Amino acid sequence: MKQPLLVFNEKGIYCEQADVYIDAWRPVDKCIITHGHADHSRWGHKQYITHHKNTSIIKHRLGDIIVTGKAWNETFVINGVTFSLHPAGHIVASSQVRVEYKGEVWVFTGDFKTENDGLAEAYEPVKCHTFITECTFGLPAFKWTPQAEVFNDINNWWATNQAEGKTSVLFGYSLGKAQRLLKHLDPSIGKIYTHGAVENMTEVLREHYDFHETIRITRETTKDELKGNIVIAPPSAHGGTWIRKMVPYVTASASGWMTFRGARRRRAMDKGFVLSDHADWDGLLESIKTTECEKVITTHGYTDIFARYLREELGYDARTEKTQYEEEGAEVGDKKEKEAAS
Amino acid sequence: MKQFAQLIKAIDSTNKTSLKVESLTQYFLNASEEDKLWTIAILSHRRPKRPVNTTLLREWATEISGIPLWLFEESYHIVGDLAETIALIIPSSENELDKSLSEYISEIITLKTLPEIEKKAYLHENWLKLNYYERFVFNKIITGSFRIGVSQKLMTRALAKATSIDEDILAYKLMGNWTPETTTFQKLILEENEEDYLSKPYPFYLAYAVEDDFQTDLGDINDWSFEHKWDGIRSQVIIRNREVFVWSRGEELVTDKYPEFQRFLEEIPDGTVLDGEILPFIDGDIANFNSLQTRIGRKNITKAMLQKTPVILNAYDLLEWEGKDIRQLPFSERRELLDKLISQCSCDEIGLYLSETMNITTWEAAAKERERSREKRSEGLMLKRKNSPYLVGRKKGDWWKWKTDPFTIDGVLTYAMRGHGRRANLYTDYTFGLWDGDELVTFAKAYSGLTDAEFRKVDAWIKKNTLERFGPVRSVTPHHVFEIAFEGIAESKRHKSGVATRFPRILRWRQDKPIEEANTIDDLKALIPK
Ligand SMILES: [Zn+2]
């Protein structure tokens, strides 16, 4: 029996023919990286290959690494295997990886979402035979509202808090969610302040992307300055002493998990907005259909349930592989984020 | 319905009590009288009877959303709430439809009498017409369990603000056996009505658990009366106009479940209200609460049941005497009246016992008495301020419970299941085993007690150390030891371990302990009080 083009071993997703890994979770020689989140771009590989806009992101996170940048759709051949990167729409500069060898095509999504969020390069379906997909929200209970509506709610929330003389504190991961929030906040309401970890990452991204003006919160920032304005901070900053400066404040988080009433009612946050950087149920199904694939491998999320649905209801050859990618909402804080938070 | 759905949404989206009360008050000021009455009914657990069983609800919701039943079940397991699951999986519509809450409820009441095919058509039509939150609320009314984080007390407070009627008077008016079909907002809330008062209990006064170093806060120990606290059903027994009424703490009239108390008529005069604990009483001794479980769930109490598990009332307070509300009298005086009442009648014959009070003069002696709880099979001590009136609801200050420390044992994590709601992406429901030879035998399930960070750590470990998967459940490599605390323990034939524990929860993650050092089933059995 011939060896599959990509296998899942103890280090990551591996292409033996090219001797290359994708999003490996243990240190390897050569690794293609889909995006800058810590569970996909880990420390310790000898050589990194990623989209060129992502190189500064992972350098910021991982320090001095050897990294080669590629453009969208640019093919590169390693030992007869053709690779290329395609927008995944998950966060800024996030890619899917297309792998082709002797006419057989595999695609790995990394993390992805199908809605164009106006910041991350919009998801592009890629035709393939085998589609390796995340399914963080692979349940029919997850159906996203268009982001325009959600941002309308977020901006209204901010304006209401302002009218009550309170500071709004909005939590989102310092890479990805934070910038998506920033992009769509309405600066006519007030000023946008950032936690150090968010500001550092946003500064890196300003090289390629446009954002509203932000003000870094420092020791010198006063309560009165913040009043009525909004603060974007990583979830790790919640509950720490850092937030006391904002009193009186109102907190909110934005995540796909806020779909659940139990999550919205959790005591930690005052408000929950349903806003995810992953595909919802319909998004997952639609993209699988568009790839025209025959085989599907689910990697993280509701993997078993989603694969069973694809198998039994839609007739795909679908299975699950164990990986070490985290689901949205898991603590993906890296060292720098924690330092900046403390 | 829009108005009511908005109210629930507003209550859901805050964790501040003051904001919840404010939303409710606004609602009570603006809603129609019919809607207000139904809202009060729903928030005080008086709902229309379930018109459709949940199996059919699941089937019909599955059909309309075009997914297979197993996928609905998986989703339901993860979401953790049937009404919410149905609201989530059904496609949302833009249709505007505004029937009032009470119109919907009267339709739901009629629905019960309709043939199945019409029930299905009705649900399909309305599911598609309502928006997400309305659909959720609609489903909640149909399925029954409406927990929205607003206690009856908060609801009463909001109603008091909206109507300018005293909160305690409202609490009293809201008790009893009314439903929106037998009364009106005008009659129940706004009018005075003597007749209704015949069966009405008083709002229960509830104790708080003591806090650390409470002894210094309580002042002079001689101001306090001590009792043992027994595990039973908190109840009021009312004798008025030659009738007996039994109310449980959930403000449910349970007279029919305890026919034993009809005998109180033989000895107790009219105009008497007793507060106490219904306890199983077998062979002249208070029995384990577990033995009462079979009786609690039953609608019809059989003779066999009455013989197997007879009950008594262990009375500890007197709220009404000679037809007068005496709740404002100091506890010590109420107790004197109660002691006198019980000493003058043949109370053991009618199943009325007196919860003995103790005067304890030092905290050391009190602590010693508390230590005796296990052997007496009580849950610990109750402390009541001698000069305190009988208050309404849970108010800090005059009644305290000082429970015994929980039992603890070290178990090994053997199975894990995904949590519900906000923990739906994590494995947070755990099963624990104890050693029986070289085998681990399941003895408890627990899903609380760890911090979010710990849950995430254990979850990550579980995902990497799964042995087998059975639907939402995974068996894991035995590796981690947890200290499990529980409140009670009894022998049980229904459990493989032969032991049932009450309120098990995780106390600590014993990362310092190898699994070989976890406890055995015999260690657990040794904790059963003899
Ligand atoms: Zn990601």
PDB file of C-alpha atoms and ligand atoms in Angstrom, chain A residues 35 37 40 90 111, ligand 1:
ATOM      1  CA  HIS A  35      -0.757  31.135  11.086  1.00  0.00           C
ATOM      2  CA  HIS A  37      -1.374  31.395  16.932  1.00  0.00           C
ATOM      3  CA  HIS A  40       0.146  26.290  15.189  1.00  0.00           C
ATOM      4  CA  HIS A  90      -8.988  32.987  10.164  1.00  0.00           C
ATOM      5  CA  ASP A 111      -7.849  27.338  11.361  1.00  0.00           C
TER       6      ASP A 111
HETATM    7 ZN    ZN C   1      -5.839  29.921  15.306  1.00  0.00          ZN
END
